[in-house]
Short mmCIF file of C-alpha atoms and ligand atoms in Angstrom, two decimals:
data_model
loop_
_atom_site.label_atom_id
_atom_site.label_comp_id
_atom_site.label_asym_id
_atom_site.label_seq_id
_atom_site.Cartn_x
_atom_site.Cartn_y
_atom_site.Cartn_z
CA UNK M 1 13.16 -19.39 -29.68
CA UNK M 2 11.07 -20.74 -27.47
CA UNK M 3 10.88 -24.24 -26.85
CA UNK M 4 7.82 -24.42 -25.20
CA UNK M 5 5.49 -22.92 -27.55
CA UNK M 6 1.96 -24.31 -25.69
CA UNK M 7 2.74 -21.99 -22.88
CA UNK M 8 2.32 -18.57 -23.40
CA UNK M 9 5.39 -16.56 -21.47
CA UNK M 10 4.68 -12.79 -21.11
CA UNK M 11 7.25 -10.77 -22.87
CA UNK M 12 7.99 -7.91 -20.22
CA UNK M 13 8.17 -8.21 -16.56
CA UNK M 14 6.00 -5.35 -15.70
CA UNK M 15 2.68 -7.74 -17.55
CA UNK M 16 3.68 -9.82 -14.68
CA UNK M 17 3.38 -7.29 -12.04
CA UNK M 18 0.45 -6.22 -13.15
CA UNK M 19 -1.37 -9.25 -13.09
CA UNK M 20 0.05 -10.08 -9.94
CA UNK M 21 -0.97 -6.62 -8.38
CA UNK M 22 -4.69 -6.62 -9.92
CA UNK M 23 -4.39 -10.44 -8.17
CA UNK M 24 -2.95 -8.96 -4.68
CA UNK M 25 -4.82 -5.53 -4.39
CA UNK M 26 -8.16 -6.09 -3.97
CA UNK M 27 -11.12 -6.83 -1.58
CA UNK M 28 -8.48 -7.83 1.09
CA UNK M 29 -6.88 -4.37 1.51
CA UNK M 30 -9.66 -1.89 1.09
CA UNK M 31 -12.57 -3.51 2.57
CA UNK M 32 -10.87 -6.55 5.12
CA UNK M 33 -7.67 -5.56 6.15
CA UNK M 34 -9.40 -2.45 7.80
CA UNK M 35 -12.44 -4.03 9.44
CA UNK M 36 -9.99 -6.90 10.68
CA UNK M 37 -7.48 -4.30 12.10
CA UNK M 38 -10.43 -3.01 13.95
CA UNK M 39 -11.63 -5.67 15.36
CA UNK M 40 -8.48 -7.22 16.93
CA UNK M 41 -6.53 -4.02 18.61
CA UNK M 42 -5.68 -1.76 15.72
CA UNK M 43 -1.82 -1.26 16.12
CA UNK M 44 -1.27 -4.60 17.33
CA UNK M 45 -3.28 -6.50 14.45
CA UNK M 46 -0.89 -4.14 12.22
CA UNK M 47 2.23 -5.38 13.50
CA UNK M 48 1.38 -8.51 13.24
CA UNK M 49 0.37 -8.34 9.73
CA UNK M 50 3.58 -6.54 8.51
CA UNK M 51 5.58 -9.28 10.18
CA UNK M 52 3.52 -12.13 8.52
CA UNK M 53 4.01 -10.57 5.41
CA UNK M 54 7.78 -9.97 5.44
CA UNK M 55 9.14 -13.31 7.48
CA UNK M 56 6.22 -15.66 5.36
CA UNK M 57 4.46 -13.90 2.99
CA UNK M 58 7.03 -12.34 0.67
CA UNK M 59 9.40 -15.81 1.33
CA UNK M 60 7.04 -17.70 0.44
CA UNK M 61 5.38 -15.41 -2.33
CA UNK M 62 9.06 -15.94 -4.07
CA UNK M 63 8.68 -19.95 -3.93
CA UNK M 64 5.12 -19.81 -5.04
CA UNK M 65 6.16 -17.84 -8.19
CA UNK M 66 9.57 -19.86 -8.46
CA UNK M 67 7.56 -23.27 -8.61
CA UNK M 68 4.77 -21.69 -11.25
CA UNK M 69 8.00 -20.56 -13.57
CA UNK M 70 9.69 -23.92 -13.35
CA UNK M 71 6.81 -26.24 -14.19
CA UNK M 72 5.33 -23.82 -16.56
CA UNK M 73 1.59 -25.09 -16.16
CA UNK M 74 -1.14 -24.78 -14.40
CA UNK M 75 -0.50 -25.26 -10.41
CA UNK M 76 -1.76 -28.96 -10.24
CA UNK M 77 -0.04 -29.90 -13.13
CA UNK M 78 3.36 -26.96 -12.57
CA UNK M 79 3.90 -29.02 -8.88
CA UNK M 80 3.40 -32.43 -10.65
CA UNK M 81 6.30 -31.46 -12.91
CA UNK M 82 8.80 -29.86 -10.52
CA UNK M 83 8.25 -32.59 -8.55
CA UNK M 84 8.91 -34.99 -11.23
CA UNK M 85 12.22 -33.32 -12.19
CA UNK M 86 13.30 -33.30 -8.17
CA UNK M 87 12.58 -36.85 -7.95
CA UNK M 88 9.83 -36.20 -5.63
CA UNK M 89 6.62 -37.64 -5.22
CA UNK M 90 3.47 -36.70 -7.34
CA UNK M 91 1.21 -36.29 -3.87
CA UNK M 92 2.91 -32.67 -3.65
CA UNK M 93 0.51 -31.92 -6.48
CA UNK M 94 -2.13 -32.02 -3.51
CA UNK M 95 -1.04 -28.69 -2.88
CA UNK M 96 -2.40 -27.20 -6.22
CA UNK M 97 -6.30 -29.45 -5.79
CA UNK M 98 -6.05 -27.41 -2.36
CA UNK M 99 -5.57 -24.50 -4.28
CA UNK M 100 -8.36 -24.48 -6.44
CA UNK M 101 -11.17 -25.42 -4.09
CA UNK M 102 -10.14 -22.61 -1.49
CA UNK M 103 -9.72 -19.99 -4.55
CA UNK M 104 -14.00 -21.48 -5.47
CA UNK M 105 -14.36 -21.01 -2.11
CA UNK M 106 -13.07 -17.09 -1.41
CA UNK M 107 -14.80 -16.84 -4.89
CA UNK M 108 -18.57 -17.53 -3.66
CA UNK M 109 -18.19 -14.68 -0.92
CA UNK M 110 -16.29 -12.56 -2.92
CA UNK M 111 -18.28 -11.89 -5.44
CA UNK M 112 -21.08 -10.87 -2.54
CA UNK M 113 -19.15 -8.44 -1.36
CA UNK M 114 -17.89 -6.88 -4.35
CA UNK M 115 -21.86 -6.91 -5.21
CA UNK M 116 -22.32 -4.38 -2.03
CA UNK M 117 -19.24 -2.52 -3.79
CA UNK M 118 -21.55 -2.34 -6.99
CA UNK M 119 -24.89 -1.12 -5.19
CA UNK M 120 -22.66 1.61 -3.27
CA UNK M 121 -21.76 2.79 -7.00
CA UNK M 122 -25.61 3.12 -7.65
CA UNK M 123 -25.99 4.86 -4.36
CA UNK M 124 -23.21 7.30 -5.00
CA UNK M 125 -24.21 8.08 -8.23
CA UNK M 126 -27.82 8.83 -7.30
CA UNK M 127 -26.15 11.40 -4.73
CA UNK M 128 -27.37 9.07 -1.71
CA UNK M 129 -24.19 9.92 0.29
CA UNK M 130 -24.81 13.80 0.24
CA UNK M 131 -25.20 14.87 4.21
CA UNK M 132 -24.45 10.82 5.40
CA UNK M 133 -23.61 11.40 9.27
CA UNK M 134 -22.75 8.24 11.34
CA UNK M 135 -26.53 7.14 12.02
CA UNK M 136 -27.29 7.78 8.53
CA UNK M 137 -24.44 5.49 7.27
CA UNK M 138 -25.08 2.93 9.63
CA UNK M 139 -29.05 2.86 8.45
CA UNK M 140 -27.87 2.26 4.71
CA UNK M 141 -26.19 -0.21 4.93
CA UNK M 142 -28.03 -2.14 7.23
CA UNK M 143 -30.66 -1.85 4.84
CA UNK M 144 -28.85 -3.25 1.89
CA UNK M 145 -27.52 -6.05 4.02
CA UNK M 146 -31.45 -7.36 4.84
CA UNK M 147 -32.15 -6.55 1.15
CA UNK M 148 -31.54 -9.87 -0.04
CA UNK M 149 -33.20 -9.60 -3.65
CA UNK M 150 -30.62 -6.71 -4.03
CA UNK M 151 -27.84 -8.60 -2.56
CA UNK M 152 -28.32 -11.72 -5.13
CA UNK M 153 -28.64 -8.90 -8.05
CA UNK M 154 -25.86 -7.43 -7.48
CA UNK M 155 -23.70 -10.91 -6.74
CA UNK M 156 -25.16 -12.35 -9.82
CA UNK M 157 -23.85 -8.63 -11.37
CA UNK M 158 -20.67 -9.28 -10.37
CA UNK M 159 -19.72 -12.77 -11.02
CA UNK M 160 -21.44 -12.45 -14.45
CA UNK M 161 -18.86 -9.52 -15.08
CA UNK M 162 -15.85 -11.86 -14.22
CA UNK M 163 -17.10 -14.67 -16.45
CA UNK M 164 -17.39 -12.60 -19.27
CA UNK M 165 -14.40 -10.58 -19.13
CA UNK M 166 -13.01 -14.39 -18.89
CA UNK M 167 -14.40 -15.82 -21.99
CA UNK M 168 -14.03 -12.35 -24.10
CA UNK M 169 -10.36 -12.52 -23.56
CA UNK M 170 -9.00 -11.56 -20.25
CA UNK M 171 -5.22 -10.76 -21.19
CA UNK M 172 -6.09 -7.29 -22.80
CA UNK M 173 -9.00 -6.01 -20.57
CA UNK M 174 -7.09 -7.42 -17.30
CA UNK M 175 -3.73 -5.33 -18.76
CA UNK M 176 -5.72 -2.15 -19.40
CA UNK M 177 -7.75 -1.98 -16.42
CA UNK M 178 -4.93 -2.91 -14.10
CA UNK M 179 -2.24 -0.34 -16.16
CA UNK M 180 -4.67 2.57 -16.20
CA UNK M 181 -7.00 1.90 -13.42
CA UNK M 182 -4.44 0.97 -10.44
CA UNK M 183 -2.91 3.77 -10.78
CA UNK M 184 -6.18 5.77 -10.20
CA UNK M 185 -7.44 3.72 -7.32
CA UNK M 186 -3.78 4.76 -5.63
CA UNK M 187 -4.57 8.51 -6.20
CA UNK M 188 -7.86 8.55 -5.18
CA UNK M 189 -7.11 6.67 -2.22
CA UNK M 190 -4.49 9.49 -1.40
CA UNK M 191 -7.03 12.40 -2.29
CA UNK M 192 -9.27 10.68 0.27
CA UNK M 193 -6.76 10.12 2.86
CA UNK M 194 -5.81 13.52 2.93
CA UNK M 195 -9.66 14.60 3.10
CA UNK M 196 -10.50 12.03 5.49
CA UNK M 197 -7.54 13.69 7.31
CA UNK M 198 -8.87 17.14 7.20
CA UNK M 199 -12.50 16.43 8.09
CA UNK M 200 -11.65 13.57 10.62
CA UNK M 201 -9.45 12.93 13.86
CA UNK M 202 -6.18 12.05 11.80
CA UNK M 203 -4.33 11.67 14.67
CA UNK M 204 -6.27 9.29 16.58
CA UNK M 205 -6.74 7.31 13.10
CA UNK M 206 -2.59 6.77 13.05
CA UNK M 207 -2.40 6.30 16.72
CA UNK M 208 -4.75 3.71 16.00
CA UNK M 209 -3.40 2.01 13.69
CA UNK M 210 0.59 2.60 14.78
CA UNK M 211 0.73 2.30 17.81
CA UNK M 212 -0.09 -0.83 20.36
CA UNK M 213 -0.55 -1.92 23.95
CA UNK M 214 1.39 -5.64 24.54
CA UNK M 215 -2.59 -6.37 25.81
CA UNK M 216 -4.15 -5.82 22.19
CA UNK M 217 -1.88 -9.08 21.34
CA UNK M 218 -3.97 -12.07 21.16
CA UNK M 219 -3.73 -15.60 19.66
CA UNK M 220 -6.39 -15.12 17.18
CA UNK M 221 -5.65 -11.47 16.28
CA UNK M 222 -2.36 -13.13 15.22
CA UNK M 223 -3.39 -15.84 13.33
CA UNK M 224 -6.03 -13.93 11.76
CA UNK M 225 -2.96 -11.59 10.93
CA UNK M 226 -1.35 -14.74 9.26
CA UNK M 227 -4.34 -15.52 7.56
CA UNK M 228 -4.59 -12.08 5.96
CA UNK M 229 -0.71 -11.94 4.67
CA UNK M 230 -1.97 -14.99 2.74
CA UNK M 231 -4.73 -13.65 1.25
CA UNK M 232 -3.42 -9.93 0.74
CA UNK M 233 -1.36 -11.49 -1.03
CA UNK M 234 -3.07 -14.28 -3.37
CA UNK M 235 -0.98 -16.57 -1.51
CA UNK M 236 -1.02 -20.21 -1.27
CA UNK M 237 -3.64 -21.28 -3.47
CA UNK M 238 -1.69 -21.33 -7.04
CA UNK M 239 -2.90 -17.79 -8.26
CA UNK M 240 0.18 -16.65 -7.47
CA UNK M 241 1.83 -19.89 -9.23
CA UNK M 242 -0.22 -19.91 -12.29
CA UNK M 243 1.00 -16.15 -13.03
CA UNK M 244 4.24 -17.19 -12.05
CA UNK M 245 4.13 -19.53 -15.14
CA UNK M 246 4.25 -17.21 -17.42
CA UNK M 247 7.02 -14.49 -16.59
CA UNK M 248 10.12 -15.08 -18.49
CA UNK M 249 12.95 -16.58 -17.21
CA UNK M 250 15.08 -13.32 -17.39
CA UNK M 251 13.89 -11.62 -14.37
CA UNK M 252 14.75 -11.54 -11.15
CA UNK M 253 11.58 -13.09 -8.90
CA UNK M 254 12.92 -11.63 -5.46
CA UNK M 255 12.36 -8.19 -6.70
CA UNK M 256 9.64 -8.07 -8.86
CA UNK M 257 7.82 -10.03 -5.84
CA UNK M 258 9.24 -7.09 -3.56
CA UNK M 259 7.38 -4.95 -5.70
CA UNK M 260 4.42 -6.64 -5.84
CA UNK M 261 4.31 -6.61 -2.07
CA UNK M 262 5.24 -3.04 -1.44
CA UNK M 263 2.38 -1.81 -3.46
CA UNK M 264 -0.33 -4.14 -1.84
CA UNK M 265 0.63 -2.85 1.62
CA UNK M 266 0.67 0.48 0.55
CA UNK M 267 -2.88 0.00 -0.60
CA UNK M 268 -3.73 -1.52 2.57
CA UNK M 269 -2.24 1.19 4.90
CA UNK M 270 -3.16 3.87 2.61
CA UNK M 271 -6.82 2.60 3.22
CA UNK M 272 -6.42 2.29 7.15
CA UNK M 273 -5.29 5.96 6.84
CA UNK M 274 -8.06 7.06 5.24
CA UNK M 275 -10.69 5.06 7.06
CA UNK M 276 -10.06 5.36 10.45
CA UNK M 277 -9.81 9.33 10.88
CA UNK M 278 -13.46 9.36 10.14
CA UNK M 279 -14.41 6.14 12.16
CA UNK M 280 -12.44 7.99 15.48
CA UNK M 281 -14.63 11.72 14.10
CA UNK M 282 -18.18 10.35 13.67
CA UNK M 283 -20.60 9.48 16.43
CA UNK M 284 -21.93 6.26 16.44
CA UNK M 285 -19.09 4.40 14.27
CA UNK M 286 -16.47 2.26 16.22
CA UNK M 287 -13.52 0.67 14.96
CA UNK M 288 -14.94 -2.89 15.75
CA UNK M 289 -17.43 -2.17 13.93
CA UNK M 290 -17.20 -5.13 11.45
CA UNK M 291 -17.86 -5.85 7.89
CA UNK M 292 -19.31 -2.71 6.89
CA UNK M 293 -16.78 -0.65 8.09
CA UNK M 294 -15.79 0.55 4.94
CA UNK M 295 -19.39 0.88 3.49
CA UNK M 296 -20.18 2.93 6.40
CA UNK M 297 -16.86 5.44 6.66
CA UNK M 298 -15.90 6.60 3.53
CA UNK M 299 -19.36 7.39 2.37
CA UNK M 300 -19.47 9.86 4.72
CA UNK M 301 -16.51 11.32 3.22
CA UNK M 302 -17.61 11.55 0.11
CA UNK M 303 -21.10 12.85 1.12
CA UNK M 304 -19.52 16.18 2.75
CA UNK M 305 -16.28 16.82 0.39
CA UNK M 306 -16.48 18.67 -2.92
CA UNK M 307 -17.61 16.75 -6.03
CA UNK M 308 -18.57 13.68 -3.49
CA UNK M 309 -21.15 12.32 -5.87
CA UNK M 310 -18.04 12.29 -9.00
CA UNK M 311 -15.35 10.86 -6.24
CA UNK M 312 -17.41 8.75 -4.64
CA UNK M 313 -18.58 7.10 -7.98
CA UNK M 314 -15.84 6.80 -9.18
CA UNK M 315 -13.79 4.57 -6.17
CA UNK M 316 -16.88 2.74 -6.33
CA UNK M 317 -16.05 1.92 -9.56
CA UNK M 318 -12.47 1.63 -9.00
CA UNK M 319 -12.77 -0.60 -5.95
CA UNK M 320 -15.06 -3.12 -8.06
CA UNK M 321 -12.61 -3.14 -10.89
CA UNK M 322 -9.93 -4.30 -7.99
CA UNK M 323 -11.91 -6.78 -7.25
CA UNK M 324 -12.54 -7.97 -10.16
CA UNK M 325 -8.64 -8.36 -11.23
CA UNK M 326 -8.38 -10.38 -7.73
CA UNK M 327 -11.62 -12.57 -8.82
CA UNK M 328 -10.62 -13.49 -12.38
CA UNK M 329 -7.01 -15.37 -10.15
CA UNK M 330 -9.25 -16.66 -8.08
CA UNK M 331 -11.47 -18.45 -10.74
CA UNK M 332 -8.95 -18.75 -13.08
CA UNK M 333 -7.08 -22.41 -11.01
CA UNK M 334 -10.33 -24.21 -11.20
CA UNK M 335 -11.31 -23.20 -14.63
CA UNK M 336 -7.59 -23.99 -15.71
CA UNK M 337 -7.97 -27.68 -13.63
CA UNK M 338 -11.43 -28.38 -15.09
CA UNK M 339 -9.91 -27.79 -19.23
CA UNK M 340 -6.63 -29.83 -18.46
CA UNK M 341 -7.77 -32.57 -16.66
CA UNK M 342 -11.60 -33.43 -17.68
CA UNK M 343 -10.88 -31.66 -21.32
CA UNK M 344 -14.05 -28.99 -20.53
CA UNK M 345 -14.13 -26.13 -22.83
CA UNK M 346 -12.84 -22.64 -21.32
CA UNK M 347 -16.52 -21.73 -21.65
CA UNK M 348 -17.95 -24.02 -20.04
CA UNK M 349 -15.88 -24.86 -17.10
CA UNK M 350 -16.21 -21.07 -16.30
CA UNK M 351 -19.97 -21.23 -16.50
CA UNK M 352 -20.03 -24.47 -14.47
CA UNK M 353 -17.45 -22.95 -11.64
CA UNK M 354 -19.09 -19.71 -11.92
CA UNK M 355 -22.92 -21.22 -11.04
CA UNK M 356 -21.19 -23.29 -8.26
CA UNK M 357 -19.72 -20.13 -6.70
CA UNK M 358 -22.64 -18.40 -7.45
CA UNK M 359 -25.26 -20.95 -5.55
CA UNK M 360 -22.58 -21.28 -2.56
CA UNK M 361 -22.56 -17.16 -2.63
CA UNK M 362 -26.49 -17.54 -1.53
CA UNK M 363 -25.30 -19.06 1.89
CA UNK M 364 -23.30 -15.44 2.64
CA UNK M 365 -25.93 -13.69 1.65
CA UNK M 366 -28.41 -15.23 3.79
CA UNK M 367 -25.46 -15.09 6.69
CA UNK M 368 -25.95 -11.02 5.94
CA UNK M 369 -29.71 -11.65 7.14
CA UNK M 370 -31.72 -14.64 8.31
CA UNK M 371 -28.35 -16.19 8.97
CA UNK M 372 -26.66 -14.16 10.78
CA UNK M 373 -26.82 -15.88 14.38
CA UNK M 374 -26.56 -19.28 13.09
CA UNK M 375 -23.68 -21.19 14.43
CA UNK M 376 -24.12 -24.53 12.55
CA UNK M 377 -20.35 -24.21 11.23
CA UNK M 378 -17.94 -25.22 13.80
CA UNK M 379 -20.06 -22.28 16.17
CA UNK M 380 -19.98 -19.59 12.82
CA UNK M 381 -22.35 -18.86 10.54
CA UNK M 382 -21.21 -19.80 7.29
CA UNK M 383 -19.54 -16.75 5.78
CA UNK M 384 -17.45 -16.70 8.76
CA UNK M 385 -16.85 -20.17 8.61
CA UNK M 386 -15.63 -20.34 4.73
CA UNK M 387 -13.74 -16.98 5.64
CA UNK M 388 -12.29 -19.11 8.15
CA UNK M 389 -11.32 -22.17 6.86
CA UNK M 390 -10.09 -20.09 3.73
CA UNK M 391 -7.82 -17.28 5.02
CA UNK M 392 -6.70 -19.07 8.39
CA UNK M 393 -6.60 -23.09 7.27
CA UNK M 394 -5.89 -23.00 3.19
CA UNK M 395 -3.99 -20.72 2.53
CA UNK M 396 -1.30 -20.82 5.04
CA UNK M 397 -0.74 -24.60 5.02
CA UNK M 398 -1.05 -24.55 1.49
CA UNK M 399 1.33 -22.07 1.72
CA UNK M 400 3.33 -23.51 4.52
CA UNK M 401 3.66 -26.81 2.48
CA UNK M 402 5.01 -24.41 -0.82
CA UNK M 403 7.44 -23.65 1.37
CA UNK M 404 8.60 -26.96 2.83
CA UNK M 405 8.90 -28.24 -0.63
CA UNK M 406 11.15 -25.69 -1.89
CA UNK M 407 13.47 -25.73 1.06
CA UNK M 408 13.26 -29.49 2.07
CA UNK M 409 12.48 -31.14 -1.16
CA UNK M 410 12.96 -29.54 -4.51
CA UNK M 411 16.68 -29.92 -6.08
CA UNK M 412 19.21 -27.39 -5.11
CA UNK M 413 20.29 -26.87 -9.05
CA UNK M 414 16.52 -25.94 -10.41
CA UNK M 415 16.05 -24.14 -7.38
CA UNK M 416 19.24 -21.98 -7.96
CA UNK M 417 18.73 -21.79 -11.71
CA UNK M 418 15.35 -19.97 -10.91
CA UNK M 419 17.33 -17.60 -8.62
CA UNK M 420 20.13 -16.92 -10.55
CA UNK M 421 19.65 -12.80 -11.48
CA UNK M 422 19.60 -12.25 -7.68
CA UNK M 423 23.25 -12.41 -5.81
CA UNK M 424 24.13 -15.15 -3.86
CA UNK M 425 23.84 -13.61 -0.61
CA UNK M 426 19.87 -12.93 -1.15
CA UNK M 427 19.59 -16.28 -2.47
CA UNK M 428 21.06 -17.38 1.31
CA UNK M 429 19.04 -15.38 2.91
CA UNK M 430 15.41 -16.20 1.24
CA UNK M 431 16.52 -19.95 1.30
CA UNK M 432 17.35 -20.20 4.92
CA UNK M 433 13.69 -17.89 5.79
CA UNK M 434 11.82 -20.60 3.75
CA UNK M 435 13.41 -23.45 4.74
CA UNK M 436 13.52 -23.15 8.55
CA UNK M 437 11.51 -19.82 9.81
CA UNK M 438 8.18 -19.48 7.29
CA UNK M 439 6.96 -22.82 7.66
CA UNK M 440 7.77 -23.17 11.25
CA UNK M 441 6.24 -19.73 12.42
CA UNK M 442 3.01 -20.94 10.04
CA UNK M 443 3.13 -23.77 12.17
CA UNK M 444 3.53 -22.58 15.49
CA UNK M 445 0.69 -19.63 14.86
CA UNK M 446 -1.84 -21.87 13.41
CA UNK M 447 -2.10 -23.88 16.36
CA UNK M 448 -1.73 -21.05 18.55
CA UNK M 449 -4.75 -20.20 16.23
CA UNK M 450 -6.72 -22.46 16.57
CA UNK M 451 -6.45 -23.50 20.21
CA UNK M 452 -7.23 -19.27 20.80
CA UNK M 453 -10.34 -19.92 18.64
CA UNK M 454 -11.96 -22.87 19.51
CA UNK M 455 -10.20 -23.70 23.53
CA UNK M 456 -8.71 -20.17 25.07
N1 LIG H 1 -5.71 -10.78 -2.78
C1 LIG H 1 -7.06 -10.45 -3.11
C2 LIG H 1 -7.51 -9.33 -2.20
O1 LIG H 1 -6.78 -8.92 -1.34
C3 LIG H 1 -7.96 -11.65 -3.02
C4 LIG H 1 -7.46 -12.79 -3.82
C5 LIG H 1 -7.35 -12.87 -5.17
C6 LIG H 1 -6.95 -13.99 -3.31
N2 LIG H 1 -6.79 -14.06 -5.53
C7 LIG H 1 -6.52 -14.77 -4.42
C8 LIG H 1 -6.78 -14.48 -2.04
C9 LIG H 1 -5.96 -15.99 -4.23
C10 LIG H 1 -6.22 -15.71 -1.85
C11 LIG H 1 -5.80 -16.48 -2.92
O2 LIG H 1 -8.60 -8.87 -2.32
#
């Protein structure tokens, strides 16, 4: 039946929604979309965001899944083969070697911060968040941020965790924990959004985050709002495309990829709305408050609702198990590139990647600590800076560039074919967003971007 039998294709569509979800809902919507929101203007960061993700990143979420399904491969090789069958040249294969250095790249920070994820499990457990008032919160994470023997445990914890779950067989663990535990990260996040609402100001939180002065609008807030649609998403680094290879052909890819986005924003939001009614309610926290945003707020949740130490254990748990289904996507291009083209074994090219990430991973730590007020990297230190040249340069031209090759370049016929379970009229639609609007508002907002961040 099927004529392609080295390529594994996923019997039901909801294996690929799952994978994509565990890929999308992570990291990004629990701990960064909130702290990011807070730093650039709340309500107007949000706007921005939403409108990234439905003019660019759902577009171009459809042609990064479309191109993964055609060429049936990994991303460097899926773009070499589309492009082959378009006529086009191999050089658009550029867009998958992109891909897998900035998904090693998010991976060596990633795995930090899903390591403070990890201690904050230990710390609930042990009952450390019982009584936590703003100071309190404040003082313990601070603490674990200059405790850098703890922060390298931990990382090491957590990136040992995704390499084994890798090399044990990822397609069964990966289904399980993202069938069963997704769906209890989404109620706990309600449960805690409805007690962050009764113990904290829940109507400043959703002013916050809903409502906007035309003043809270800057150039970076919105490219930083770009940025995140990209990596909310797992967009524009092949993740995306190397699921995308193995859904069947049966399906229709505009809605399953509506789906996929729905539920990540949900998660997002659904976070916001549980975070900032406690930030606007405690003394001493602020919304600009920065990376720890997260690490600071909800614990103080947990520490004065009932059965804190169980709930706050458990989304502990929960939240590293998210990140972990969004690490294994992000490892999983360069492991894939490293067995295809230079013939490693799975094994070891996910050891090799893994100690790479790992030793890169020190550098955030250190920018936790002794490195926080360096400015060595284009005036950041360096987590900002791979943050940076991650979320606001990789992804979006690597996205942009999807994008330009499925509405400028690739063969109206495949690109149809691909298409052909949703009606003609979305098909007119999605093609004329990705072919003139996506890649020119990526464009347009990256150099607004950049000439915000480094002239305004
Ligand atoms: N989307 C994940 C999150 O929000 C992070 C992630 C996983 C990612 N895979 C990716 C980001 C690929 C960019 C590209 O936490």
């Amino acid at each position: 039946m099927n004529q392609k039998p080295k390529h594994a294709i996923w019997g039901r569509r909801s294996t690929f929604i799952l994978a994509a979800t565990g890929s999308a809902v992570g990291l990004g919507n629990i701990w960064k979309f909130p702290y990011i929101a807070g730093e650039n203007g709340g309500g107007a960061f949000v706007l921005m965001y939403l409108l990234c993700i439905c003019l660019i990143g759902l577009p171009v979420m459809v042609a990064e899944v479309l191109l993964g399904r055609r060429g049936r491969a990994n991303p460097i090789m899926a773009m070499q083969k589309v492009a082959h069958e378009s006529g086009s040249s191999r050089g658009w294969s550029l867009i998958g070697v992109s891909g897998v250095l900035a998904g090693f790249l998010i991976l060596s920070y990633y795995s930090v911060i899903a390591g403070w994820t990890l201690e904050y499990v230990a710390t609930a457990a042990r009952g450390g968040f019982v009584g936590l008032d703003g100071v309190s919160a404040k003082q313990t994470f601070d603490s674990l941020l200059s405790n850098k023997s703890a922060l390298v445990r931990w990382q090491t914890a957590f990136l040992c965790m995704t390499v084994l779950v890798i090399i044990f067989g990822v397609k069964r663990g990966l289904e399980t924990a993202v069938r069963v535990l997704m769906p209890m990260l989404f109620a706990l996040l309600l449960v805690l959004l409805v007690y962050a609402a009764y113990v904290g100001d829940f109507a400043a939180g959703f002013l916050f985050l809903f409502s906007f002065k035309l003043a809270d609008l800057s150039l970076v807030g919105l490219s930083l709002a770009l940025g995140h649609a990209f990596f909310t998403l797992s967009l524009g680094m092949g993740a995306i495309m190397a699921y995308g290879s193995y859904m069947p052909s049966s399906h229709s890819i505009v809605k399953t990829v509506l789906i996929v986005g729905l539920l990540d924003t949900l998660v997002a939001l659904i976070a916001g709305l549980a975070i900032f009614p406690i930030v606007f309610a405690t003394s001493g926290v602020e919304p600009g408050d920065g990376s720890g945003l997260m690490f600071i707020s909800l614990p103080i949740v947990f520490g004065a609702m009932p059965f804190g130490t169980l709930f706050g254990t458990l989304f502990f748990v929960l939240v590293t198990l998210a990140a972990w289904s969004s690490s294994i996507s992000l490892l999983e291009p360069a492991v894939a590139y490293l067995t295809e083209r230079f013939r490693f074994h799975r094994v070891s090219a996910n050891l090799l990647i893994a100690s790479l990430a790992w030793l890169l991973g020190l550098g955030t730590v250190l920018s936790f600590n002794d490195w926080s007020d360096s400015r060595y990297f284009l005036g950041m230190n360096l987590f900002n800076f791979i943050d940076f040249i991650t979320a606001s340069v990789m992804l979006p031209l690597g996205g942009a560039f999807m994008a330009v090759y499925v509405g400028w370049f690739m063969r109206r016929r495949p690109l149809r074919h691909e298409l052909t379970h949703d009606s003609s009229k979305t098909f007119r639609y999605w093609f004329m967003i990705v072919r003139y609007v996506s890649p020119v508002l990526v464009i347009v907002v990256f150099i607004m971007g950049l000439y915000g961040k480094f002239a305004g």
